[in-house]
């Protein structure tokens, strides 16, 4: 995507680095301090030695909560097609995108901005615009999607089928990595999962040290499959107290565990804090596909992972209760799963 001025859908002029985008000093990204560590693990899903693959998955889930997968089976042309559709959506005139803009984050289809709230300070808008809607591997959901750009509905219908298969495979591998039956996590998350897609657009920014594309957070769902646009790094994750950049790899997906996997695994597998930073020269697009429980599903540590040496870390809860607490912490560094921890 070439560099050009970008206008938010809820604004009357092109984006500029006004005070409402500048984060407080203690929340700034300090990009010079990013760890030189060789990023997160890269796992080849074509590894035919099952024990080797499960060990790599298990280790990545325990130590990082994030990993990238290659040879994942989703056609490269389809990945490019859906990213083109997303990019074209954000290139639509702001008044056309504004049809989807809302501040009600519970809406099914929504264009919105996140913001950061700090004690005693004005809220700060994140340097990004996000478009969220349902997806499903089999059921028709495309009537909910924009008719323009023309490619959008077709691309997402094809992509959702492929991502559905990949999600099932990943959940199976993660289950087995915990020593559980391969279908255990999928069954525990429920037969009618909450499936959301979120396209993220980060315009180029005159001073990335003063802004954030997305504030520090963990994903509230169970599993996220993320595709990043080529050539621009923005995603960063916490490892051993330091921020680590996750560079895009050609035809790879970033996989990250959400809060529900941490709870189901009784704390063994981690849902870790991450953020998105901005780039001075290039805009960036990413597409996250979320898989999580439905509101009525009950989530808690899997019984087979609890014994005398490993007592339950979390109490069970309805996912609706988790969501309620999540939305009540809007604009802050959310700490939701911690609210469900049992006393030690």
CSV table of C-alpha atoms in Angstrom, one decimal:
chain,number,residue,atom,x,y,z
A,1,UNK,CA,0.0,0.0,0.0
A,2,UNK,CA,1.5,3.3,-1.0
A,3,UNK,CA,1.9,6.1,1.5
A,4,UNK,CA,-0.9,8.7,1.4
A,5,UNK,CA,-2.9,10.7,3.8
A,6,UNK,CA,-5.5,8.7,5.7
A,7,UNK,CA,-8.8,10.0,7.1
A,8,UNK,CA,-10.5,8.2,9.9
A,9,UNK,CA,-14.1,7.4,9.2
A,10,UNK,CA,-15.2,9.4,12.2
A,11,UNK,CA,-13.1,12.5,11.3
A,12,UNK,CA,-13.5,15.5,9.0
A,13,UNK,CA,-9.9,15.8,8.0
A,14,UNK,CA,-6.8,13.6,7.4
A,15,UNK,CA,-5.2,12.1,10.4
A,16,UNK,CA,-2.4,14.1,12.1
A,17,UNK,CA,-0.4,13.8,15.3
A,18,UNK,CA,-2.7,15.9,17.4
A,19,UNK,CA,-2.7,15.6,21.3
A,20,UNK,CA,-5.5,13.1,21.4
A,21,UNK,CA,-3.2,10.5,19.7
A,22,UNK,CA,-0.2,11.1,22.0
A,23,UNK,CA,0.1,8.5,24.7
A,24,UNK,CA,1.3,9.4,28.2
A,25,UNK,CA,5.0,9.2,28.7
A,26,UNK,CA,5.0,6.0,30.8
A,27,UNK,CA,2.9,4.2,28.1
A,28,UNK,CA,5.1,5.2,25.1
A,29,UNK,CA,6.7,2.3,23.1
A,30,UNK,CA,10.4,3.2,23.6
A,31,UNK,CA,11.3,1.6,20.3
A,32,UNK,CA,15.0,1.8,20.9
A,33,UNK,CA,14.7,-0.7,23.7
A,34,UNK,CA,13.1,-3.5,21.7
A,35,UNK,CA,14.8,-6.9,22.4
A,36,UNK,CA,17.2,-8.2,19.6
A,37,UNK,CA,16.0,-11.7,20.5
A,38,UNK,CA,15.2,-13.8,17.4
A,39,UNK,CA,11.5,-13.2,17.8
A,40,UNK,CA,8.9,-16.0,18.5
A,41,UNK,CA,9.2,-19.7,17.4
A,42,UNK,CA,8.5,-20.6,13.8
A,43,UNK,CA,6.9,-24.0,13.5
A,44,UNK,CA,6.6,-26.0,10.2
A,45,UNK,CA,3.2,-27.7,10.2
A,46,UNK,CA,4.5,-30.1,7.6
A,47,UNK,CA,6.7,-31.7,10.3
A,48,UNK,CA,5.7,-35.4,9.9
A,49,UNK,CA,7.2,-36.5,13.2
A,50,UNK,CA,4.2,-36.0,15.4
A,51,UNK,CA,6.1,-36.1,18.7
A,52,UNK,CA,8.5,-33.5,17.4
A,53,UNK,CA,5.7,-31.2,16.3
A,54,UNK,CA,3.8,-31.6,19.5
A,55,UNK,CA,6.9,-30.8,21.5
A,56,UNK,CA,7.5,-27.6,19.5
A,57,UNK,CA,3.9,-26.5,19.9
A,58,UNK,CA,3.8,-27.3,23.6
A,59,UNK,CA,7.1,-25.4,24.3
A,60,UNK,CA,5.9,-22.4,22.3
A,61,UNK,CA,2.6,-22.3,24.2
A,62,UNK,CA,4.3,-22.6,27.6
A,63,UNK,CA,7.2,-20.2,27.0
A,64,UNK,CA,5.8,-17.6,24.6
A,65,UNK,CA,2.0,-17.9,24.1
A,66,UNK,CA,2.8,-17.0,20.5
A,67,UNK,CA,4.4,-18.7,17.5
A,68,UNK,CA,4.4,-18.5,13.7
A,69,UNK,CA,3.3,-21.4,11.4
A,70,UNK,CA,4.5,-22.1,7.9
A,71,UNK,CA,3.3,-24.8,5.5
A,72,UNK,CA,-0.1,-24.4,7.1
A,73,UNK,CA,-2.1,-25.5,4.1
A,74,UNK,CA,-4.0,-22.2,3.4
A,75,UNK,CA,-3.3,-21.3,-0.3
A,76,UNK,CA,-0.9,-18.3,-0.6
A,77,UNK,CA,-3.1,-16.8,-3.4
A,78,UNK,CA,-6.1,-16.8,-1.1
A,79,UNK,CA,-4.1,-15.1,1.7
A,80,UNK,CA,-3.1,-12.4,-0.7
A,81,UNK,CA,-6.7,-12.1,-2.0
A,82,UNK,CA,-8.2,-11.5,1.4
A,83,UNK,CA,-5.5,-9.0,2.4
A,84,UNK,CA,-6.1,-7.2,-0.9
A,85,UNK,CA,-9.9,-7.0,0.0
A,86,UNK,CA,-9.1,-5.7,3.5
A,87,UNK,CA,-6.7,-3.1,2.1
A,88,UNK,CA,-9.2,-2.0,-0.5
A,89,UNK,CA,-11.8,-1.6,2.3
A,90,UNK,CA,-9.6,0.9,4.2
A,91,UNK,CA,-8.9,2.7,0.9
A,92,UNK,CA,-12.6,3.4,0.5
A,93,UNK,CA,-13.6,7.1,1.0
A,94,UNK,CA,-14.1,7.8,4.8
A,95,UNK,CA,-17.8,8.7,4.3
A,96,UNK,CA,-18.4,5.2,2.8
A,97,UNK,CA,-16.6,3.4,5.6
A,98,UNK,CA,-18.5,5.6,8.1
A,99,UNK,CA,-21.6,3.6,7.4
A,100,UNK,CA,-20.1,0.9,9.7
A,101,UNK,CA,-18.7,3.2,12.3
A,102,UNK,CA,-19.9,2.8,15.9
A,103,UNK,CA,-18.8,3.3,19.5
A,104,UNK,CA,-21.0,0.4,20.6
A,105,UNK,CA,-18.4,-2.5,20.7
A,106,UNK,CA,-21.1,-5.1,21.2
A,107,UNK,CA,-22.4,-4.6,17.6
A,108,UNK,CA,-22.0,-7.5,15.2
A,109,UNK,CA,-20.5,-5.5,12.4
A,110,UNK,CA,-18.5,-2.5,13.4
A,111,UNK,CA,-15.8,0.0,12.3
A,112,UNK,CA,-14.2,1.5,15.4
A,113,UNK,CA,-11.2,2.9,17.2
A,114,UNK,CA,-9.7,1.7,20.5
A,115,UNK,CA,-8.5,4.2,23.0
A,116,UNK,CA,-6.4,4.3,26.2
A,117,UNK,CA,-7.6,5.7,29.5
A,118,UNK,CA,-5.2,6.9,32.2
A,119,UNK,CA,-6.1,8.1,35.7
A,120,UNK,CA,-6.9,11.8,35.6
A,121,UNK,CA,-6.1,12.2,31.9
A,122,UNK,CA,-8.0,12.6,28.7
A,123,UNK,CA,-8.5,9.3,26.7
A,124,UNK,CA,-6.0,8.8,24.0
A,125,UNK,CA,-7.1,7.4,20.6
A,126,UNK,CA,-5.0,4.6,19.2
A,127,UNK,CA,-3.3,5.3,15.8
A,128,UNK,CA,-5.5,2.7,14.0
A,129,UNK,CA,-8.9,1.9,12.5
A,130,UNK,CA,-10.4,-1.5,13.0
A,131,UNK,CA,-13.2,-3.4,11.2
A,132,UNK,CA,-14.8,-6.3,13.0
A,133,UNK,CA,-17.5,-8.8,11.8
A,134,UNK,CA,-18.4,-12.5,12.2
A,135,UNK,CA,-17.0,-15.3,10.2
A,136,UNK,CA,-17.9,-19.0,9.8
A,137,UNK,CA,-16.3,-21.9,7.9
A,138,UNK,CA,-19.7,-23.3,6.7
A,139,UNK,CA,-22.7,-21.0,7.5
A,140,UNK,CA,-23.4,-18.1,5.2
A,141,UNK,CA,-22.3,-14.9,6.9
A,142,UNK,CA,-21.4,-12.8,3.8
A,143,UNK,CA,-24.7,-10.9,3.7
A,144,UNK,CA,-23.4,-9.1,6.8
A,145,UNK,CA,-20.3,-7.9,5.0
A,146,UNK,CA,-19.7,-4.8,2.9
A,147,UNK,CA,-20.7,-5.0,-0.8
A,148,UNK,CA,-17.8,-2.7,-1.6
A,149,UNK,CA,-15.1,-3.5,-2.3
A,150,UNK,CA,-16.6,-6.1,-4.6
A,151,UNK,CA,-13.9,-8.7,-3.7
A,152,UNK,CA,-14.6,-8.6,0.0
A,153,UNK,CA,-17.5,-11.0,0.4
A,154,UNK,CA,-16.1,-13.7,-2.0
A,155,UNK,CA,-12.6,-13.5,-0.4
A,156,UNK,CA,-13.9,-13.8,3.1
A,157,UNK,CA,-16.2,-16.8,2.3
A,158,UNK,CA,-13.2,-18.7,0.8
A,159,UNK,CA,-10.8,-17.7,3.5
A,160,UNK,CA,-13.2,-18.6,6.4
A,161,UNK,CA,-13.4,-22.2,5.1
A,162,UNK,CA,-9.7,-22.6,5.1
A,163,UNK,CA,-9.1,-20.9,8.5
A,164,UNK,CA,-11.8,-23.1,10.0
A,165,UNK,CA,-9.8,-26.2,9.1
A,166,UNK,CA,-6.6,-24.6,10.3
A,167,UNK,CA,-8.2,-23.6,13.7
A,168,UNK,CA,-9.4,-27.2,14.2
A,169,UNK,CA,-5.9,-28.6,13.5
A,170,UNK,CA,-4.2,-26.1,15.8
A,171,UNK,CA,-6.7,-26.8,18.6
A,172,UNK,CA,-6.0,-30.5,18.2
A,173,UNK,CA,-2.3,-30.0,18.4
A,174,UNK,CA,-2.5,-27.7,21.4
A,175,UNK,CA,-4.8,-30.3,23.1
A,176,UNK,CA,-2.3,-33.1,22.5
A,177,UNK,CA,0.5,-30.8,23.6
A,178,UNK,CA,-1.2,-30.7,27.0
A,179,UNK,CA,-1.4,-34.5,27.0
A,180,UNK,CA,-5.2,-34.4,26.4
A,181,UNK,CA,-7.4,-36.1,23.8
A,182,UNK,CA,-7.1,-34.2,20.5
A,183,UNK,CA,-10.7,-33.1,20.6
A,184,UNK,CA,-10.7,-32.0,24.2
A,185,UNK,CA,-10.2,-28.2,23.8
A,186,UNK,CA,-12.6,-27.9,20.9
A,187,UNK,CA,-15.3,-29.7,22.9
A,188,UNK,CA,-14.6,-27.6,26.0
A,189,UNK,CA,-14.9,-24.4,24.0
A,190,UNK,CA,-18.2,-25.6,22.7
A,191,UNK,CA,-20.0,-26.7,19.5
A,192,UNK,CA,-21.1,-23.2,18.6
A,193,UNK,CA,-17.9,-21.1,19.0
A,194,UNK,CA,-17.9,-17.3,18.8
A,195,UNK,CA,-16.1,-16.5,15.6
A,196,UNK,CA,-14.9,-12.9,14.9
A,197,UNK,CA,-12.7,-11.4,12.2
A,198,UNK,CA,-10.9,-8.1,12.9
A,199,UNK,CA,-9.1,-6.2,10.1
A,200,UNK,CA,-6.6,-3.6,11.5
A,201,UNK,CA,-5.3,-0.6,9.6
A,202,UNK,CA,-2.3,1.4,10.9
A,203,UNK,CA,-1.6,4.5,8.9
A,204,UNK,CA,2.1,5.7,8.7
A,205,UNK,CA,2.8,7.9,11.6
A,206,UNK,CA,5.2,11.0,11.7
A,207,UNK,CA,6.5,10.0,15.1
A,208,UNK,CA,5.9,6.4,16.2
A,209,UNK,CA,7.6,7.0,19.6
A,210,UNK,CA,4.5,9.1,20.6
A,211,UNK,CA,1.7,6.7,19.6
A,212,UNK,CA,0.5,3.2,19.8
A,213,UNK,CA,-1.4,1.3,17.1
A,214,UNK,CA,-3.0,-1.0,19.7
A,215,UNK,CA,-2.4,-0.7,23.5
A,216,UNK,CA,-1.0,-3.5,25.6
A,217,UNK,CA,-3.5,-6.3,25.9
A,218,UNK,CA,-4.2,-10.0,25.9
A,219,UNK,CA,-6.8,-11.6,23.6
A,220,UNK,CA,-10.0,-12.5,25.4
A,221,UNK,CA,-10.9,-15.4,23.2
A,222,UNK,CA,-9.3,-18.9,22.9
A,223,UNK,CA,-7.2,-18.8,19.8
A,224,UNK,CA,-6.1,-16.1,17.2
A,225,UNK,CA,-4.8,-16.7,13.7
A,226,UNK,CA,-3.2,-13.4,12.4
A,227,UNK,CA,-2.0,-12.5,9.0
A,228,UNK,CA,0.3,-9.5,8.7
A,229,UNK,CA,1.0,-7.4,5.6
A,230,UNK,CA,4.5,-8.0,4.2
A,231,UNK,CA,7.5,-5.8,4.9
A,232,UNK,CA,6.2,-3.8,7.9
A,233,UNK,CA,6.7,-4.8,11.5
A,234,UNK,CA,4.3,-3.6,14.1
A,235,UNK,CA,3.3,-6.5,16.4
A,236,UNK,CA,5.3,-6.9,19.6
A,237,UNK,CA,5.0,-9.4,22.4
A,238,UNK,CA,6.3,-9.6,26.0
A,239,UNK,CA,9.0,-12.2,26.6
A,240,UNK,CA,10.9,-12.2,30.0
A,241,UNK,CA,9.8,-8.7,30.6
A,242,UNK,CA,11.1,-7.3,27.3
A,243,UNK,CA,9.3,-6.4,24.1
A,244,UNK,CA,10.1,-8.6,21.1
A,245,UNK,CA,9.2,-7.6,17.5
A,246,UNK,CA,7.3,-10.2,15.5
A,247,UNK,CA,8.5,-9.7,11.9
A,248,UNK,CA,6.2,-10.8,9.1
A,249,UNK,CA,7.3,-13.9,7.3
A,250,UNK,CA,6.1,-14.7,3.8
A,251,UNK,CA,3.0,-17.0,3.8
A,252,UNK,CA,3.0,-17.5,7.5
A,253,UNK,CA,0.4,-17.0,10.2
A,254,UNK,CA,1.0,-15.7,13.7
A,255,UNK,CA,-0.8,-17.9,16.2
A,256,UNK,CA,-1.5,-16.6,19.7
A,257,UNK,CA,-3.3,-18.1,22.6
A,258,UNK,CA,-6.1,-16.2,24.2
A,259,UNK,CA,-7.2,-16.0,27.9
A,260,UNK,CA,-9.6,-19.0,27.6
A,261,UNK,CA,-6.7,-21.4,26.6
A,262,UNK,CA,-4.7,-20.2,29.6
A,263,UNK,CA,-7.7,-20.9,31.9
A,264,UNK,CA,-8.5,-24.3,30.3
A,265,UNK,CA,-4.9,-25.3,30.6
A,266,UNK,CA,-4.9,-24.3,34.3
A,267,UNK,CA,-2.2,-21.8,33.6
A,268,UNK,CA,0.2,-24.1,31.9
A,269,UNK,CA,-0.1,-22.4,28.5
A,270,UNK,CA,0.1,-18.6,28.4
A,271,UNK,CA,-2.0,-15.8,27.0
A,272,UNK,CA,0.6,-13.0,27.0
A,273,UNK,CA,0.5,-9.2,26.6
A,274,UNK,CA,1.2,-7.8,23.2
A,275,UNK,CA,0.8,-4.5,21.4
A,276,UNK,CA,1.0,-2.9,17.9
A,277,UNK,CA,3.4,0.0,17.2
A,278,UNK,CA,3.3,2.3,14.2
A,279,UNK,CA,5.7,2.9,11.3
A,280,UNK,CA,7.1,6.2,10.1
A,281,UNK,CA,7.2,5.3,6.5
A,282,UNK,CA,4.6,2.6,5.7
A,283,UNK,CA,1.0,1.9,6.6
A,284,UNK,CA,0.3,-1.6,7.9
A,285,UNK,CA,-2.6,-4.0,7.6
A,286,UNK,CA,-3.3,-7.1,9.7
A,287,UNK,CA,-6.2,-9.5,9.8
A,288,UNK,CA,-7.0,-11.4,13.0
A,289,UNK,CA,-9.4,-14.4,13.0
A,290,UNK,CA,-10.7,-15.1,16.5
A,291,UNK,CA,-12.1,-18.4,17.9
A,292,UNK,CA,-13.7,-18.4,21.3
A,293,UNK,CA,-16.5,-19.8,23.4
A,294,UNK,CA,-20.1,-18.7,23.1
A,295,UNK,CA,-21.6,-16.6,25.9
A,296,UNK,CA,-23.4,-19.5,27.5
A,297,UNK,CA,-20.4,-21.8,27.5
A,298,UNK,CA,-18.8,-22.6,30.9
A,299,UNK,CA,-15.0,-22.3,31.0
A,300,UNK,CA,-12.7,-23.6,33.7
A,301,UNK,CA,-9.5,-25.7,34.0
A,302,UNK,CA,-9.8,-29.1,32.3
A,303,UNK,CA,-10.2,-31.7,35.1
A,304,UNK,CA,-7.5,-34.0,33.7
A,305,UNK,CA,-4.9,-31.2,34.3
A,306,UNK,CA,-5.8,-31.0,38.0
A,307,UNK,CA,-4.2,-33.1,40.7
A,308,UNK,CA,-2.5,-32.8,44.1
A,309,UNK,CA,0.5,-31.1,42.6
A,310,UNK,CA,-1.5,-28.9,40.3
A,311,UNK,CA,-4.6,-27.6,42.1
A,312,UNK,CA,-7.1,-25.5,40.1
A,313,UNK,CA,-5.7,-22.0,39.4
A,314,UNK,CA,-9.1,-20.6,38.2
A,315,UNK,CA,-12.7,-21.0,39.1
A,316,UNK,CA,-15.2,-21.9,36.4
A,317,UNK,CA,-17.4,-19.2,34.8
A,318,UNK,CA,-19.9,-18.5,32.0
A,319,UNK,CA,-18.1,-16.8,29.2
A,320,UNK,CA,-20.8,-14.0,29.3
A,321,UNK,CA,-19.4,-13.2,32.8
A,322,UNK,CA,-15.9,-12.9,31.4
A,323,UNK,CA,-17.1,-10.6,28.6
A,324,UNK,CA,-19.0,-8.4,31.0
A,325,UNK,CA,-15.8,-7.8,33.0
A,326,UNK,CA,-13.8,-7.4,29.8
A,327,UNK,CA,-16.0,-4.6,28.5
A,328,UNK,CA,-16.1,-2.9,31.9
A,329,UNK,CA,-12.3,-2.4,31.7
A,330,UNK,CA,-12.5,-0.7,28.3
A,331,UNK,CA,-9.6,1.7,27.7
A,332,UNK,CA,-7.3,0.2,30.4
A,333,UNK,CA,-4.7,-2.5,30.5
A,334,UNK,CA,-7.3,-5.2,31.0
A,335,UNK,CA,-6.6,-7.9,33.6
A,336,UNK,CA,-9.7,-10.0,33.3
A,337,UNK,CA,-8.6,-13.7,33.7
A,338,UNK,CA,-6.9,-12.6,37.0
A,339,UNK,CA,-10.3,-11.9,38.4
A,340,UNK,CA,-11.2,-15.6,38.2
A,341,UNK,CA,-8.1,-16.9,40.0
A,342,UNK,CA,-8.7,-18.9,43.1
A,343,UNK,CA,-7.0,-18.0,46.3
A,344,UNK,CA,-3.7,-19.8,46.7
